[in-house]
Coordinates of C-alpha atoms (C1' of nucleotides) in Angstrom, one line a residue:
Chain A
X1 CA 73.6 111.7 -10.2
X2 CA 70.8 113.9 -9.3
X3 CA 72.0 117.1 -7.0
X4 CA 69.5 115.7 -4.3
X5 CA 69.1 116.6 -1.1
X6 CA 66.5 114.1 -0.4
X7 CA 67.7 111.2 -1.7
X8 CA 68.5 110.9 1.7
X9 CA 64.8 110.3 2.5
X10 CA 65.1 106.8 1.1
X11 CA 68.8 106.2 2.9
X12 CA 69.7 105.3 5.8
X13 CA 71.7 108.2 6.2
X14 CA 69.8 110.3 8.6
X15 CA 68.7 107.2 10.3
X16 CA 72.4 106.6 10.7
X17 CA 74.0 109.5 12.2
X18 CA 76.3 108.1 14.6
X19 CA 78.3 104.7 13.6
X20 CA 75.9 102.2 12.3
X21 CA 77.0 99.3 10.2
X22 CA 76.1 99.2 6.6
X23 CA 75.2 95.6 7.1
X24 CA 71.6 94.9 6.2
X25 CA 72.3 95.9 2.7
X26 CA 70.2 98.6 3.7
X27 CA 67.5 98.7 0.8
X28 CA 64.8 101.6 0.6
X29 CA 62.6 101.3 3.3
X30 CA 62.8 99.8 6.7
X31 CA 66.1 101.5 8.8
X32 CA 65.1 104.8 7.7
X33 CA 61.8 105.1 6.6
X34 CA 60.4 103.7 9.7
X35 CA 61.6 106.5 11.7
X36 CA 60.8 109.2 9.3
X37 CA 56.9 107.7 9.6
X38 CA 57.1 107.7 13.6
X39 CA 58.0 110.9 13.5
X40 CA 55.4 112.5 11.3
X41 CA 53.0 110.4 12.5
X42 CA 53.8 111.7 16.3
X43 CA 53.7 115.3 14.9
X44 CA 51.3 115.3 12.3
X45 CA 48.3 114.2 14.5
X46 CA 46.1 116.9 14.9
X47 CA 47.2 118.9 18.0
X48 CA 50.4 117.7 18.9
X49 CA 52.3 121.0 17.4
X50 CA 49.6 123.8 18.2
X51 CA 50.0 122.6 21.9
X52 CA 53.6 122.7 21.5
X53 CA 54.0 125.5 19.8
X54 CA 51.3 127.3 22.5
X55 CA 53.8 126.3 25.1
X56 CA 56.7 127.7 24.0
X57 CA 55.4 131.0 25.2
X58 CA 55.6 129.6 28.7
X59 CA 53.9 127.3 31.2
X60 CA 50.1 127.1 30.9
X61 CA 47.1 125.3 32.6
X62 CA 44.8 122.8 31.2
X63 CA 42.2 125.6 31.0
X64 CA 44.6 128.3 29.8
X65 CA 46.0 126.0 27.2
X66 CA 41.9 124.9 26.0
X67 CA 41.3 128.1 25.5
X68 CA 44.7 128.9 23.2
X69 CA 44.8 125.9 21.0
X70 CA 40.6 126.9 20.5
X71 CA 39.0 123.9 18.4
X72 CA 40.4 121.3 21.0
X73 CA 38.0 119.4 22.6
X74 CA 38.3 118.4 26.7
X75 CA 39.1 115.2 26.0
X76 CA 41.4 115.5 22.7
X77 CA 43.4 118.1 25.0
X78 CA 44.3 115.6 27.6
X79 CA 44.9 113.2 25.4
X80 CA 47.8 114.9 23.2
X81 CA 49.4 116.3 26.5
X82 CA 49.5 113.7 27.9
X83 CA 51.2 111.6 24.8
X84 CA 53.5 114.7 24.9
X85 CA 54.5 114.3 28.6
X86 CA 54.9 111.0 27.5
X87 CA 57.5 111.1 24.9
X88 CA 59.2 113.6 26.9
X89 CA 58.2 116.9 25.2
X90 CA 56.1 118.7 27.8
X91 CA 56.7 118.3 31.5
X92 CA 53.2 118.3 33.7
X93 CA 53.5 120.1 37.1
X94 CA 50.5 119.6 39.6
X95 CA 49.8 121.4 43.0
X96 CA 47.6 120.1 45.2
X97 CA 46.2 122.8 45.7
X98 CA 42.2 123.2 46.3
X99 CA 40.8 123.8 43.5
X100 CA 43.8 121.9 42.2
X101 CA 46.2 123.4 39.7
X102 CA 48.3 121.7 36.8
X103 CA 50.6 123.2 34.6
X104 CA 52.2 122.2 31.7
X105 CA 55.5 123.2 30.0
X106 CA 57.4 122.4 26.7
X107 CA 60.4 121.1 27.6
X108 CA 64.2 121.5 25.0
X109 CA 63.7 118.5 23.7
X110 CA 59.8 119.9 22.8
X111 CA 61.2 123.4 21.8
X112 CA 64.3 121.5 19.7
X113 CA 61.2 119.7 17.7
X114 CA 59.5 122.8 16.8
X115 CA 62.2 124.0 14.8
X116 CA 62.2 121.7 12.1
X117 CA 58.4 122.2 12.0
X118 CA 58.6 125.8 11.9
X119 CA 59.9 125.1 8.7
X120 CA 57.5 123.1 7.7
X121 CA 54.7 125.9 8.7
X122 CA 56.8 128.0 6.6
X123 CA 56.6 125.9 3.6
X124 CA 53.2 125.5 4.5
X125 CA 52.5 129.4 4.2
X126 CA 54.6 129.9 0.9
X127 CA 53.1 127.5 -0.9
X128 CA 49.8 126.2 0.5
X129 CA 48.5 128.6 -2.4
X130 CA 50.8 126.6 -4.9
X131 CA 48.4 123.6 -3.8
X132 CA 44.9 125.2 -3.9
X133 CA 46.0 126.1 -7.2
X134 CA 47.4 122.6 -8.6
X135 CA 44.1 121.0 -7.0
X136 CA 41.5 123.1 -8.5
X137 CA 43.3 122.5 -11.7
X138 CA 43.2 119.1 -11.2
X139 CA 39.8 118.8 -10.4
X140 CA 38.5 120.6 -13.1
X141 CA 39.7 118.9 -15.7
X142 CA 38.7 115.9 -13.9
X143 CA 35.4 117.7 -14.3
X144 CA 35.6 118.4 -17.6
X145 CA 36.9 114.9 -19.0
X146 CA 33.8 113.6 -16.9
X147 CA 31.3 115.4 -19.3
X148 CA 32.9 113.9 -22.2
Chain B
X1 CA 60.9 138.2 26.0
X2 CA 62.6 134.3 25.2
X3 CA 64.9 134.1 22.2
X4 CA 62.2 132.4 20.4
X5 CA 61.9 130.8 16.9
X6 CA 58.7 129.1 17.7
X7 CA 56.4 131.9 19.1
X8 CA 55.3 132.1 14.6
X9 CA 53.7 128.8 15.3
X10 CA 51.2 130.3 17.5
X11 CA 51.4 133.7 15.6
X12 CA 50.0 134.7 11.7
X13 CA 53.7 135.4 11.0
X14 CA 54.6 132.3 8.7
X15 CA 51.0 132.6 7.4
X16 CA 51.1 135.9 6.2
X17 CA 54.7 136.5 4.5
X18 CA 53.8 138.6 2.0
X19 CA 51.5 141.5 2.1
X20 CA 48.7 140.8 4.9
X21 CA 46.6 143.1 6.5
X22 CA 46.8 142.9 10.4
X23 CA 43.2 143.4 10.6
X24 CA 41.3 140.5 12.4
X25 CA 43.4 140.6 15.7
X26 CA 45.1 137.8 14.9
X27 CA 44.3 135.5 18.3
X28 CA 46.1 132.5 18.6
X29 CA 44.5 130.0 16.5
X30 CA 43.0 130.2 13.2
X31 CA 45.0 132.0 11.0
X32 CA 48.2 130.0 10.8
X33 CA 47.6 127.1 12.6
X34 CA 44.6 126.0 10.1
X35 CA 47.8 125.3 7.9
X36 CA 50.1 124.2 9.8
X37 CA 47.5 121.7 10.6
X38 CA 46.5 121.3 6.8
X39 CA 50.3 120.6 5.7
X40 CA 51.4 118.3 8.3
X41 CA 47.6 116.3 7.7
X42 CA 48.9 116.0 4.3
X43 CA 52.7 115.2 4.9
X44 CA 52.1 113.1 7.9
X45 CA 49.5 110.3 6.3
X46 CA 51.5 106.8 5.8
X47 CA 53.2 107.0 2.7
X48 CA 53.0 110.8 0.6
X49 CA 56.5 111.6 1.8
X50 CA 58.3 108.0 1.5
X51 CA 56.5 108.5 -2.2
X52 CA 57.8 111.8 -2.6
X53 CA 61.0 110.5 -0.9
X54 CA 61.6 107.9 -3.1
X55 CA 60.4 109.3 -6.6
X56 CA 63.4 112.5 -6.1
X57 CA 66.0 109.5 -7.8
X58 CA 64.1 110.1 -11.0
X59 CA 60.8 109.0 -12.6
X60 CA 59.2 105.7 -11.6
X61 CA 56.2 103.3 -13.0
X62 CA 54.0 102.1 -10.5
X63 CA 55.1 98.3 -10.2
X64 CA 58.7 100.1 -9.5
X65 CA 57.4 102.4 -6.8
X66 CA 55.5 99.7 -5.2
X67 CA 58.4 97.6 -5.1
X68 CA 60.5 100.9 -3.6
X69 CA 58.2 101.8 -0.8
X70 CA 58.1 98.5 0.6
X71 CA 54.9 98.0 2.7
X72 CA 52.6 99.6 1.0
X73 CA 49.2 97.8 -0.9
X74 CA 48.4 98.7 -4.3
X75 CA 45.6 100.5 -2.9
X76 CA 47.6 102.5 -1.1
X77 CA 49.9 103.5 -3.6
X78 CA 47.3 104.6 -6.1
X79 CA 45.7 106.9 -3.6
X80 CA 48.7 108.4 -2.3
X81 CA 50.3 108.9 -6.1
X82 CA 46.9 110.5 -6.7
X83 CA 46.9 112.6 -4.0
X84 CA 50.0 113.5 -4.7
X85 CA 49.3 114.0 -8.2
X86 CA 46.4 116.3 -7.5
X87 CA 48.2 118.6 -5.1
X88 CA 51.1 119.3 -7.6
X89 CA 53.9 117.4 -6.1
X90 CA 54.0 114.7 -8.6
X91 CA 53.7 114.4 -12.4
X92 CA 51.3 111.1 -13.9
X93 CA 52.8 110.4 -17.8
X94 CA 51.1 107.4 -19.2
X95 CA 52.1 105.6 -22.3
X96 CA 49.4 104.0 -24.2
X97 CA 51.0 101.0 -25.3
X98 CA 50.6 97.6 -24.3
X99 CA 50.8 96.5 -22.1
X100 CA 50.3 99.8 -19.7
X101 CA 53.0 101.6 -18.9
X102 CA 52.8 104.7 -16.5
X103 CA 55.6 106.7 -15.1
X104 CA 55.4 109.2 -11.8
X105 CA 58.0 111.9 -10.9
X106 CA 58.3 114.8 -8.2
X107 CA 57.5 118.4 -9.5
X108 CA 59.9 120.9 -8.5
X109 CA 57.0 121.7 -5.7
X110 CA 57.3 118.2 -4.7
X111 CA 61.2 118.6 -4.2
X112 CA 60.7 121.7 -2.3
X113 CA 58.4 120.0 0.6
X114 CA 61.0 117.6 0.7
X115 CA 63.9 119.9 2.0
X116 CA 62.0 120.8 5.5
X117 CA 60.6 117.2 5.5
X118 CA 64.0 116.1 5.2
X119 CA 64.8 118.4 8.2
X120 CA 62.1 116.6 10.4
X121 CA 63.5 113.4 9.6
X122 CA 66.9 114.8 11.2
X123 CA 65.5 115.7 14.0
X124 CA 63.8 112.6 14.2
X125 CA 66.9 110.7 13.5
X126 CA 68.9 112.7 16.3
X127 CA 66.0 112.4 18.9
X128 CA 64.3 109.0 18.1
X129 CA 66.6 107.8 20.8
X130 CA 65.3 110.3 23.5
X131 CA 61.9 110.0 23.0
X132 CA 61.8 105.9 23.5
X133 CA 63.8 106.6 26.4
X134 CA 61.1 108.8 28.0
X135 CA 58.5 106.8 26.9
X136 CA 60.0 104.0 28.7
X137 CA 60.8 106.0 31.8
X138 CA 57.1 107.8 31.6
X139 CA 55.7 103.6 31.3
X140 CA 57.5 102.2 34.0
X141 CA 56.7 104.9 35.8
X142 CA 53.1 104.7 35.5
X143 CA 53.6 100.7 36.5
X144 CA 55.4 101.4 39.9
X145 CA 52.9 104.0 41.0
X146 CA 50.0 101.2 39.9
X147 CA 51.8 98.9 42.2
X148 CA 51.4 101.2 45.4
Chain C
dC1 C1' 39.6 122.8 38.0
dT2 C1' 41.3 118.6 36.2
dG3 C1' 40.8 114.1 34.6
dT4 C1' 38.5 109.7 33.2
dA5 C1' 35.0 106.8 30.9
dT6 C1' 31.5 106.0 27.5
dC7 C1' 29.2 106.3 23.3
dC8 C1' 29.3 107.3 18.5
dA9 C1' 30.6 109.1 13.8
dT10 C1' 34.2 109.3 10.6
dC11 C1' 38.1 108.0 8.1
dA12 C1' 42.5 105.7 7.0
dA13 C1' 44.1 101.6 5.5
dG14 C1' 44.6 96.6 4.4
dA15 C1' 42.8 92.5 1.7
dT16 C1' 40.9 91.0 -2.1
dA17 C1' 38.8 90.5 -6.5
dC18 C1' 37.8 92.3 -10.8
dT19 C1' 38.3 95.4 -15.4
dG20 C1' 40.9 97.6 -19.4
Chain D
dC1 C1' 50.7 96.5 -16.0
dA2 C1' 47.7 99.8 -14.1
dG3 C1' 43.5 101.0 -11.9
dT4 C1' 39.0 100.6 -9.7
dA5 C1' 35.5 98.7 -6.4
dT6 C1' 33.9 96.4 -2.3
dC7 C1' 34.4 94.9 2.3
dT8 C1' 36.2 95.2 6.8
dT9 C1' 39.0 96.6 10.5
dG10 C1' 41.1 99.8 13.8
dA11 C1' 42.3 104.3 15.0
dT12 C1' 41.0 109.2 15.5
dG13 C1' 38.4 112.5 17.3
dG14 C1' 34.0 114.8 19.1
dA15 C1' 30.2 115.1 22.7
dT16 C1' 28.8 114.2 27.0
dA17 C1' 28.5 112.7 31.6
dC18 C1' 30.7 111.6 35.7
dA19 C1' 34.6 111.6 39.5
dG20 C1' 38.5 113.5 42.5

DNA sequence: CTGTATCCATCAAGATACTG
DNA sequence: CAGTATCTTGATGGATACAG
């Protein structure tokens, strides 16, 4: 009834795109929902897009790219590019070279992923303000019904 | 020099749409990636968007919601409608009669996340496919060359 | 330079029981 | 019905040392 452009977050209609058959009665939760979770949990880890989004810019080595994304650790760095090359969103080129040499690269399918999450970052930057706001708020008067 | 929509990941641009002085160099890092990182910590946990998700069909009581969003333990729910409730995306109305009865619903905030969240759960529908595949491929990969 | 392994702190999240 | 508290587990992430 609603004009809603999310309702479709609790249908199966993005999980459906192509021809899927509308047999499981299809409640709230598991066709799409599942998916939707995967997803945010792949990119809402805590380095996956900054690596990404680094990338875009062109190739990089495991040093260069250390020293873009800054708060990433040695280890944490390896990890998510290597969960990236994984799931087929960066491509990992080594020479054998000596000292050797490694590069890594977004690759469409990674670039194709940062759009939506551009989006996000833009949402994030409009109203991340919106948020500060509603939590101080909140927590004052959390504050203040505390005292009485 | 690419045709690139994703270079404002790495760059202040989405952080600073309105009025921002370009004073502090502006590295890579910091400014807009803190964020980025913030929103899509507080998007990507378990359940805020399936909550968000679900509660755009109209207001909700807890039982209901619980019931909607499937998997999730009563614990869960009250922390993530709480969350929620303190960052402005979702209203808390209680009735006091008896027994208890308390209704959530999405703020127009709450709505707003949803459309680019929504977006991300295209993309994920469209490329959920893709990624397994290369995961697969990347696996079985990684098994031949323990063989040798 | 690149990558792996180990140890450790922290937190998210589930199960469960209890209160208003 | 709604919410809180306790306990416990597993995952995440950082620091560091070591290996190719």
């Amino acid at each position: 009834m609603t004009n809603d452009p999310i309702r479709v977050l609790s249908t199966p209609a993005i999980a459906a795109p192509e021809g899927h058959e509308g047999s499981e009665a299809c409640s709230v939760d598991n066709p799409a929902s599942r998916v939707i979770r995967e997803t945010l949990a792949r990119v809402g880890d805590k380095w996956s897009m900054l690596v990404i989004g680094v990338l875009h810019d062109g190739p990089l080595r495991f040093t260069e790219l250390q020293r873009k994304v800054d708060g990433i650790s040695h280890r944490m760095l390896t990890q998510t590019v290597r969960s990236l090359e994984r799931d087929g969103l960066v491509t990992r080129t080594s020479y054998p070279e000596i000292p050797p040499r490694v590069e890594y690269a977004a690759t469409a399918l990674g670039r194709s992923l940062s759009v939506p999450v551009i989006e996000l970052a833009r949402w994030a930057a409009a109203h991340h303000d919106d948020i500060l706001d509603a939590r101080e708020a909140f927590d004052d008067q959390r504050e203040a019904s505390a005292v009485r």
